[in-house]
Coordinates of C-alpha atoms and ligand atoms in Angstrom, one line a residue:
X1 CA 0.0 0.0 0.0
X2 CA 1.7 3.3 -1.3
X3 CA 1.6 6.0 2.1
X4 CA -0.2 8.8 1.8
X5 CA 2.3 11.3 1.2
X6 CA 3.6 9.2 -1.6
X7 CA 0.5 9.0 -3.4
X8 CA 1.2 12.5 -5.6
X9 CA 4.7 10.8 -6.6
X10 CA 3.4 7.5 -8.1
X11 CA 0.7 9.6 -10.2
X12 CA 2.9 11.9 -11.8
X13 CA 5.0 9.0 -13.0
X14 CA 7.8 11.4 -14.5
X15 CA 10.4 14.0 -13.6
X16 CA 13.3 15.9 -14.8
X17 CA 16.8 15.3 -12.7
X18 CA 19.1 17.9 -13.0
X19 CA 22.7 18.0 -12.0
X20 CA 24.5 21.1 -12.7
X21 CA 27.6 22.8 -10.9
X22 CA 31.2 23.6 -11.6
X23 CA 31.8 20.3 -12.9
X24 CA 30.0 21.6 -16.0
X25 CA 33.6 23.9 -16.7
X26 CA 35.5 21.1 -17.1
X27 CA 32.5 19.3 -19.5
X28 CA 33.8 15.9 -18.5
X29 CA 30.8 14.9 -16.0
X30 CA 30.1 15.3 -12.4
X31 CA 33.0 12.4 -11.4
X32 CA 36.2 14.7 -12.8
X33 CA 37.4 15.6 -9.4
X34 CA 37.7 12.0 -8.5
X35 CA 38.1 10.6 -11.6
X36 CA 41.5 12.6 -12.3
X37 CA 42.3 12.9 -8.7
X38 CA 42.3 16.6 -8.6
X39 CA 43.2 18.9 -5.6
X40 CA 41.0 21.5 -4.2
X41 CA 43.4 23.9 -5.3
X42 CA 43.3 22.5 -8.9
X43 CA 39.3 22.5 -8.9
X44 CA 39.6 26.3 -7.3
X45 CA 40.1 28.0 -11.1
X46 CA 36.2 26.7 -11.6
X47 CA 34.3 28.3 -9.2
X48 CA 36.6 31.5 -9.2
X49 CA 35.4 31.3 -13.2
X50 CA 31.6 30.0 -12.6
X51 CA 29.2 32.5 -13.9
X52 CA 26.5 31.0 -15.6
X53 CA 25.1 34.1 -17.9
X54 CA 22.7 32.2 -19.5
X55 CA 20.8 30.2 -16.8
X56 CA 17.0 31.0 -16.8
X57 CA 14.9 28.5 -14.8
X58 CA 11.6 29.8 -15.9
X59 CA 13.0 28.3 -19.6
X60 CA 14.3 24.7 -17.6
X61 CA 10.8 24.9 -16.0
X62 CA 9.2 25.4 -19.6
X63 CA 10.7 22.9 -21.0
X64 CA 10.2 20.2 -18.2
X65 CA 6.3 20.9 -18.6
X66 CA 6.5 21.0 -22.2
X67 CA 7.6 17.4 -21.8
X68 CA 4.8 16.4 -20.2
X69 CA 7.3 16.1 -17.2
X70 CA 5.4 16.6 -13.4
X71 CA 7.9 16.8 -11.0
X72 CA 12.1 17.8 -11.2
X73 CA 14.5 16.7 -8.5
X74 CA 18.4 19.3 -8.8
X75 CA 21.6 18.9 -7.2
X76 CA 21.9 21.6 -4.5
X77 CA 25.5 20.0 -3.8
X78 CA 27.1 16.9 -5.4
X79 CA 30.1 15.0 -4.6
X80 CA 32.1 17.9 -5.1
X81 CA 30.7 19.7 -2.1
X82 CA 30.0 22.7 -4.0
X83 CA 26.2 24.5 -3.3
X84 CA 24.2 25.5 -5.5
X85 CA 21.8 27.2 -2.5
X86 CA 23.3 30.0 -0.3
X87 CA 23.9 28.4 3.1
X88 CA 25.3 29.5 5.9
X89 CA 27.8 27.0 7.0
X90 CA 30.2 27.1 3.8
X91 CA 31.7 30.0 1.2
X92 CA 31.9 27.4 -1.3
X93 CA 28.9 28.1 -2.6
X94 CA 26.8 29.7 -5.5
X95 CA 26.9 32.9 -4.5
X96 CA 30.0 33.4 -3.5
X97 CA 31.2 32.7 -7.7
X98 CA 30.7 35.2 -10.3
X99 CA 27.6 34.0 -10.7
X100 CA 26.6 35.7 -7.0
X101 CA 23.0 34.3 -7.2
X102 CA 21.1 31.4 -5.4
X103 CA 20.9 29.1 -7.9
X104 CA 18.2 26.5 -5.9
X105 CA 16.0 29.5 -5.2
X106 CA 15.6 30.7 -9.0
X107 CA 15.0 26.8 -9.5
X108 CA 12.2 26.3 -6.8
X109 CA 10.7 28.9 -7.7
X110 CA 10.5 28.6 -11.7
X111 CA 9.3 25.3 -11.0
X112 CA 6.6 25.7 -8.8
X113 CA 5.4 28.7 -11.1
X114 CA 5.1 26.1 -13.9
X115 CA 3.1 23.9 -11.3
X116 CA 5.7 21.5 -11.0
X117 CA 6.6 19.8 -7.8
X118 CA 10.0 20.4 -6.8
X119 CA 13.1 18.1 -5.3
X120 CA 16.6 18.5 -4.2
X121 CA 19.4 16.5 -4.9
X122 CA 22.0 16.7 -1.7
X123 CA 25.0 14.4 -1.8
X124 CA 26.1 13.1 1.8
X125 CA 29.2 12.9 0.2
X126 CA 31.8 15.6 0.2
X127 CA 34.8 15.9 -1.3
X128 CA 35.6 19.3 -0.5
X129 CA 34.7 19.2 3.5
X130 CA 38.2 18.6 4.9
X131 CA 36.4 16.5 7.8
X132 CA 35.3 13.5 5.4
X133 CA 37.6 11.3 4.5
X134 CA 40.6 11.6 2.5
X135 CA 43.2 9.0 2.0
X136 CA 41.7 5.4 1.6
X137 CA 38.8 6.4 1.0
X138 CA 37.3 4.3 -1.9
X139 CA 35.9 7.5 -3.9
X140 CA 37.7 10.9 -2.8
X141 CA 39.9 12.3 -5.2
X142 CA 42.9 12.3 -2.4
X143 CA 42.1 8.8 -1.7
X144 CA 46.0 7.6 -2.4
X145 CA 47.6 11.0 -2.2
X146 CA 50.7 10.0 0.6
X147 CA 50.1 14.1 1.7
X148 CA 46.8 12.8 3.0
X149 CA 48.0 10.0 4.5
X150 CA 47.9 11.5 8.0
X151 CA 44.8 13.5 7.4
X152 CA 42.3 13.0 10.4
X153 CA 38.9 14.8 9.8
X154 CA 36.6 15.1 13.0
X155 CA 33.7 13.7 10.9
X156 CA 31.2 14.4 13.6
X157 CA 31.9 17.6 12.8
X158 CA 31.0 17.0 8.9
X159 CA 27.8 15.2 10.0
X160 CA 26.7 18.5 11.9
X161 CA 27.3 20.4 9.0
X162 CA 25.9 17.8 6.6
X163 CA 22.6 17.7 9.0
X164 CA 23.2 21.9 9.1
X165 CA 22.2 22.1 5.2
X166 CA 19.6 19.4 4.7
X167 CA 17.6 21.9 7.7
X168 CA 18.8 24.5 5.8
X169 CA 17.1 22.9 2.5
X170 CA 14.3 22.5 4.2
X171 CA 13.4 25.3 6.5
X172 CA 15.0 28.4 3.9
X173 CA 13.0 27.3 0.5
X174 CA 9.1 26.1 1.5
X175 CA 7.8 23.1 0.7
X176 CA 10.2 20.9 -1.0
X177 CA 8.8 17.5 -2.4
X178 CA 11.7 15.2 -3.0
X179 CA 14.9 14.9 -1.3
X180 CA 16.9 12.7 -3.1
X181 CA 20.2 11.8 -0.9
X182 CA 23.3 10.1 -3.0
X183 CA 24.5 8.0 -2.1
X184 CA 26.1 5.3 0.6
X185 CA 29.0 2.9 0.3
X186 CA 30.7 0.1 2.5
X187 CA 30.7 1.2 5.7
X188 CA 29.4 4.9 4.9
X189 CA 25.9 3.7 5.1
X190 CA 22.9 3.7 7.6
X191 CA 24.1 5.3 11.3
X192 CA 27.4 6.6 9.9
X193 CA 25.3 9.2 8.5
X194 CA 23.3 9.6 11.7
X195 CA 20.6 8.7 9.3
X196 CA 17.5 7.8 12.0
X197 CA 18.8 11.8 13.2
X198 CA 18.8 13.0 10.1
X199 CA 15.2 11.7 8.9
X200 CA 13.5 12.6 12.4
X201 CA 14.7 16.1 11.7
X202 CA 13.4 16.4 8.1
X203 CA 10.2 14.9 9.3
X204 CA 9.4 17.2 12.1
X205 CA 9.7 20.4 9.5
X206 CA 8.0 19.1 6.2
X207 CA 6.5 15.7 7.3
X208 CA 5.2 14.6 4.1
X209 CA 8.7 15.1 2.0
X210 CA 9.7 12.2 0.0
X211 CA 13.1 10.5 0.6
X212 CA 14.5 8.2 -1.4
X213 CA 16.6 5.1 0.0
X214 CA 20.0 6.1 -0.4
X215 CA 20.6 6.4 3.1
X216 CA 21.4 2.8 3.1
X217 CA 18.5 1.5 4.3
X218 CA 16.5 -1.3 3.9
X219 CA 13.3 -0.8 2.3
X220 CA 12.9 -4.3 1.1
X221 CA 13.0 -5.6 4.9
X222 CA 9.7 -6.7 6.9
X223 CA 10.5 -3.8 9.3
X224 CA 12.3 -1.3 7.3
X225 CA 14.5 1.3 9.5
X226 CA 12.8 4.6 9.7
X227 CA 15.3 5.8 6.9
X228 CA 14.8 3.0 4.8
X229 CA 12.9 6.1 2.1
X230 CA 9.9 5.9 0.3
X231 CA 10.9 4.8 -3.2
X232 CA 14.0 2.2 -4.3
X233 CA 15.9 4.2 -6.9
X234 CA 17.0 1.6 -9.7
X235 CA 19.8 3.8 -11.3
X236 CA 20.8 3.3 -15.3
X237 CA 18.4 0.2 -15.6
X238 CA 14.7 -0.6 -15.9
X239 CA 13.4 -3.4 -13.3
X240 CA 13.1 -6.6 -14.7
X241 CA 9.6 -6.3 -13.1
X242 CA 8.3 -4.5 -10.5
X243 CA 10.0 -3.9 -7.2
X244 CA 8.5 -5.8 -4.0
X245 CA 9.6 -5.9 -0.7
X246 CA 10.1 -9.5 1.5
X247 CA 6.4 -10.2 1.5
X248 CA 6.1 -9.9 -2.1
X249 CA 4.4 -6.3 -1.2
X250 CA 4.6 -4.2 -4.7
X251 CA 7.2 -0.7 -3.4
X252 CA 7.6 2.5 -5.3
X253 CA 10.2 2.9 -7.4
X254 CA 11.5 5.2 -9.8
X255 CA 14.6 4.5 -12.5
X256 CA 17.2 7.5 -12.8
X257 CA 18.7 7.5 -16.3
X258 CA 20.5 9.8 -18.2
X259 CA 19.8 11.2 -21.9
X260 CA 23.2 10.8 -23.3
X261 CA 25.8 8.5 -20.8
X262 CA 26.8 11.3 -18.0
X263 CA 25.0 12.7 -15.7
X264 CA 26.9 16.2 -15.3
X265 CA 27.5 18.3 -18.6
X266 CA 30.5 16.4 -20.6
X267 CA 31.0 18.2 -24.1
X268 CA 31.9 15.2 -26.1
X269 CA 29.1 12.9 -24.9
X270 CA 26.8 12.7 -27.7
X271 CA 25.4 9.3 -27.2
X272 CA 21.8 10.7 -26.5
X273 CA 18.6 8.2 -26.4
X274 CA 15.9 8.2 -29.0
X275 CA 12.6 9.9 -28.0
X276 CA 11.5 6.8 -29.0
X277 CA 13.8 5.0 -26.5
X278 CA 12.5 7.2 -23.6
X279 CA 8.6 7.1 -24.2
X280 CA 8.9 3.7 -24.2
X281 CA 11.5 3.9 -21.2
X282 CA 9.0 5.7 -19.5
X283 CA 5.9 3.2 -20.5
X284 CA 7.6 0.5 -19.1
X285 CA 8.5 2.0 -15.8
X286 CA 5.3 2.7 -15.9
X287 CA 3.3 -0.9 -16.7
X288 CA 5.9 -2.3 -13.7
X289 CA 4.5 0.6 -11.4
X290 CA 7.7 3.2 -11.3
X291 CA 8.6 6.4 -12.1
X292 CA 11.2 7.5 -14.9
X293 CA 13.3 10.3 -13.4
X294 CA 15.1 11.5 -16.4
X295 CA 18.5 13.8 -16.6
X296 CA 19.6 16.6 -18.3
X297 CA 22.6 17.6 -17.3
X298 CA 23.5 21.9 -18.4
X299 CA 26.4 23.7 -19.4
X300 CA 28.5 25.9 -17.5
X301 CA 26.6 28.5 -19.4
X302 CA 23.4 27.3 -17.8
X303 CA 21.8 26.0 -20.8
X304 CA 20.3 22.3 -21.0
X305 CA 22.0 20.9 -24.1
X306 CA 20.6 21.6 -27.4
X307 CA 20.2 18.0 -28.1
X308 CA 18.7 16.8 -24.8
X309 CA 15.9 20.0 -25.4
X310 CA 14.9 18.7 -29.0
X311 CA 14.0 15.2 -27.1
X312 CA 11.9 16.7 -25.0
X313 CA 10.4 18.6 -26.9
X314 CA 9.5 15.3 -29.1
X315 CA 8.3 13.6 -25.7
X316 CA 6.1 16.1 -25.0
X317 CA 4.5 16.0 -28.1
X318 CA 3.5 12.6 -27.5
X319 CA 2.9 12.8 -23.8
X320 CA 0.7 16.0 -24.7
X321 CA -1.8 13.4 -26.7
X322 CA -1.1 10.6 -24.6
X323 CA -0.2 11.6 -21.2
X324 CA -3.6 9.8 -20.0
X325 CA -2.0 6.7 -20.6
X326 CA 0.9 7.5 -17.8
X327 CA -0.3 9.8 -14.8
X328 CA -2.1 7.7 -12.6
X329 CA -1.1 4.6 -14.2
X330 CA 0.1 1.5 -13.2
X331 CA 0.8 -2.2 -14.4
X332 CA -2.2 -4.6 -15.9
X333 CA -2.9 -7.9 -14.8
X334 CA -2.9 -8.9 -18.4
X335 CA 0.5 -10.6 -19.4
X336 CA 3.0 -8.5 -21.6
X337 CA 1.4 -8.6 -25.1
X338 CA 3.9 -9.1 -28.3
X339 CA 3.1 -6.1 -29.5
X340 CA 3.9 -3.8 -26.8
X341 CA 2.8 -2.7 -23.4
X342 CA -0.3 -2.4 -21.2
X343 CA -0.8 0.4 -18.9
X344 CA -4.1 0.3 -16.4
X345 CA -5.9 3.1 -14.2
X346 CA -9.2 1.2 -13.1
X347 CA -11.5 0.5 -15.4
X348 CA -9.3 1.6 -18.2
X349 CA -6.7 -0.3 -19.8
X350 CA -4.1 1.5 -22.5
X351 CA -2.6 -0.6 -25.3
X352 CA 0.8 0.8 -26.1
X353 CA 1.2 -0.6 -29.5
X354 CA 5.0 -0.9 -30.6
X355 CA 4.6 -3.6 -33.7
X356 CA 1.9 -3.3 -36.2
X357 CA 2.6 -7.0 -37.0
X358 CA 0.7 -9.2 -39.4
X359 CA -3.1 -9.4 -39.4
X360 CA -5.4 -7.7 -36.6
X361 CA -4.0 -6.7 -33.0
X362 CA -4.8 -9.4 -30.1
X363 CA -6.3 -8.4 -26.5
X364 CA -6.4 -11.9 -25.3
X365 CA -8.8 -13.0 -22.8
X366 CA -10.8 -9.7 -23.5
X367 CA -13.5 -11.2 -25.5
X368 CA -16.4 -9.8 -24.2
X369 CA -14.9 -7.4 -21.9
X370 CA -14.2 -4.3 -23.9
X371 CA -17.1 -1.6 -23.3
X372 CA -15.3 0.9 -26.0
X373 CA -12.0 1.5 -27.6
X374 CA -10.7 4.4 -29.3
X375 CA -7.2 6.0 -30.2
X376 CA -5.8 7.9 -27.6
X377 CA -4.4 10.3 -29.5
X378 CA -7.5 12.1 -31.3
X379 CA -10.1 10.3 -29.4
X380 CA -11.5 8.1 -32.8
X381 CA -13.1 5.1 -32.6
X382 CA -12.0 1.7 -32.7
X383 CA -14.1 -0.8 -33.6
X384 CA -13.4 -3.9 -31.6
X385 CA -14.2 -6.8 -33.5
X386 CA -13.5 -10.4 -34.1
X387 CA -12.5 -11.4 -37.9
X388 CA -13.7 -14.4 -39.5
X389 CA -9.7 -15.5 -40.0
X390 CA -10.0 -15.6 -35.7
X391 CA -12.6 -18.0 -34.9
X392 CA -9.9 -20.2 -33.5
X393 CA -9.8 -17.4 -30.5
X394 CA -13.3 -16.9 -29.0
X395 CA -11.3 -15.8 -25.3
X396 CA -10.2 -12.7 -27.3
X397 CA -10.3 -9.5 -28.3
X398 CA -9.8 -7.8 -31.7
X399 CA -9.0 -4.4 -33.5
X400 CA -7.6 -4.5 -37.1
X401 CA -5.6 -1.6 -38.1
X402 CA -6.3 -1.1 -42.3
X403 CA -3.2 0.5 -42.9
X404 CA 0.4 -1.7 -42.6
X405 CA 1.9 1.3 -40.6
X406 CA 0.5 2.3 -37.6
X407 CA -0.7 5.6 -37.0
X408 CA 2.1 6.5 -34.3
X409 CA 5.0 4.3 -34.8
X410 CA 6.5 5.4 -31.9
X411 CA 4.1 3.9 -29.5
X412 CA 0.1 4.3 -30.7
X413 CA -1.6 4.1 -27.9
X414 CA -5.6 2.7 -27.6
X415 CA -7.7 3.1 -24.6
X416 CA -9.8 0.3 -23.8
X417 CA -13.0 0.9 -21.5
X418 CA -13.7 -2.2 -19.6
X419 CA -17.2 -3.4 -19.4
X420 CA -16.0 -5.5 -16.3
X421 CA -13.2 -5.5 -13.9
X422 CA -10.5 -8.1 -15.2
Ligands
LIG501 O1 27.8 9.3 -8.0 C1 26.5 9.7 -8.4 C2 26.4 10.1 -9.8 O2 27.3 11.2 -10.0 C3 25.0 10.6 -10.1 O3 24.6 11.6 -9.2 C4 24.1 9.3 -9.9 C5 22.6 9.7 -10.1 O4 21.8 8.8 -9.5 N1 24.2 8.9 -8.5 C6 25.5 8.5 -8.1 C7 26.0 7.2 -8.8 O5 25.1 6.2 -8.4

């Protein structure tokens, strides 16, 4: 049973995931500090330089509807430990670059404007605190520098100022929807993090916000711990099937992907999905009951790529005439069909038709069952009907397409009406 204060999440079915920040200078993804073991000092040039002239929110926010898209989740700090909000425990932040602007705040606030819900990204991780570890950790960029061999960081002192922002985040912008926390490892997991702490204080200013289960929880577990989170958060990959916990009880989920292959702006990248590949991404989150949380990742001159716009702009176009077929949606009891997808909100079932095939389109064991059909898309009729070449299948269903193309090759979506639950 999806909690209450979930519900609004599992409707809206998709969201925009943003990570932005210095590493965007660089253009070589989010992971560059670590990745080529930089300094501090060597990473310094990028927020001395980072003034992002062109960043407009209202247009991110614009675009996000556009593409049909109800919620967004953006990095106010990554791994790097840089903010993108103006707090008060740290000068590496936003507004202490060129830029001199809080960068969350425009965000929250375009976003909302557009009527989307609105969700932070906050990495526990820190690579710029000097009280997390350095040398041997698995991840930080000084991990096997010998000058940080003796490096002792008072990392209770790191948890108070990584407790510090998250009641920052959530007392200094209104209500925020997700928080999205990224991520735990070996023994950085669970109580390292003070997590039970950290959750009881989120709670007791916005109650009904949405955490995800990077805390290192267990959300699978009979008696979850109470920072377990409210959604699993399946990263790169689509569920083989839906998630369930122990008892075989259905949880919410939603799959973070990328357009291209990084999530942070990286200039060469230009391996970017098909709208094709992400509608029917998003469909089959969808028919296993999760959520498609999809990046963009902009420039250091604020702007989402050119190329990850014109997909969205071809989603939307789809999910503008066949949106009904998502929000609110979950999976059907029907098996997967050969042609495609089903999608189900009560009485209504949605045929996501991928393969035209040979001969009419089976709906089997829906003889009988189907009160009306019609095309999602322009609301036509049709007619559901049995040919004389399928006698051999009285159990089922039937529409014929006349034309050997089908009318959205993409994914053509029909809405069946059910004359009887199923
Ligand atoms: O290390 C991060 C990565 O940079 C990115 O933020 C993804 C998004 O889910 N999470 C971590 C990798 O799992």
């Amino acid at each position: 049973m999806t909690a209450s204060h979930v519900r609004w999440f599992m409707n809206d079915r998709f969201g925009m995931f943003v990570h932005w920040g210095l590493y965007a200078i660089p253009a070589r993804g989010e992971w560059v500090r670590s990745l080529e073991k930089m300094s501090v000092a060597e990473y310094q040039p990028f927020f001395e330089e980072f003034n992002p002239v062109k960043y407009d929110a209202k247009k991110w926010a614009r675009t996000a509807k556009e593409a049909g898209m109800k919620y967004a989740v953006m990095t106010a700090k990554h791994h790097d430990g840089f903010c993108l909000f103006d707090s008060k425990l740290t000068d590496y932040k936003a507004t202490n670059t060129p830029a001199g602007r809080d960068l969350i705040r425009e965000y929250i606030e375009a976003f909302r404007e557009e009527g989307l819900r609105v969700g932070l990204y906050y990495s526990i991780i820190d690579w710029h605190h000097q009280d997390y570890p350095h040398f041997g950790d698995k991840i930080h960029p000084m991990r096997d520098n010998e000058s940080y061999r003796d490096h002792r960081g008072e990392f209770e002192r790191y948890l108070t100022y990584m407790h510090g922002q998250v009641k920052e985040l959530l007392t200094n912008y209104g209500t925020i929807d997700v928080m999205w926390f990224d991520f735990s490892y070996d023994d950085m997991i669970g109580e390292k993090w003070k997590s039970s702490e950290l959750v009881r204080m989120m709670r007791s200013i916005q109650p009904d916000i949405v955490i995800d289960n990077r805390l290192g929880g267990n959300m699978k577990a009979s008696e979850p711990e109470i920072y377990a989170g409210d959604f699993m958060s399946p990263e790169q990959l689509l569920p083989p099937e839906g998630v369930v916990n122990e008892a075989g009880e259905p949880l919410s989920w939603e799959s973070c992907i990328t357009l291209n292959d990084h999530w942070g702006y990286c200039a060469s990248d230009t391996n970017y999905k098909s709208p094709q590949t992400v509608i029917r991404g998003l469909v089959e989150c969808v028919s296993k009951g999760g959520n498609l949380l999809l990046n963009v990742g902009p420039n250091a001159k604020g702007e989402i790529p050119r190329q990850s716009v014109d997909i969205l702009n071809e989603v939307g176009k789809w999910m503008d005439a066949n949106g009904a077929s998502v929000y609110g949606c979950g999976p059907c009891k029907l098996a997967k069909p050969e042609w495609g997808r089903y999608t189900q909100r009560g009485n209504l079932i949605y045929a996501h038709i991928y393969d035209r095939g040979m001969g009419p389109i089976n709906f089997r064991g829906l003889q009988g069952k189907i009160k009306r059909a019609r095309l999602l898309a322009d609301g036509s009729e049709i007619k559901v009907e049995t040919p004389w070449n399928a006698w051999e299948y009285p159990e089922d269903a039937f529409i014929s397409f006349s034309s050997a193309s089908l009318p959205d090759e993409i994914n053509t979506v029909v809405e069946l009406e059910l004359s009887e639950e199923i």
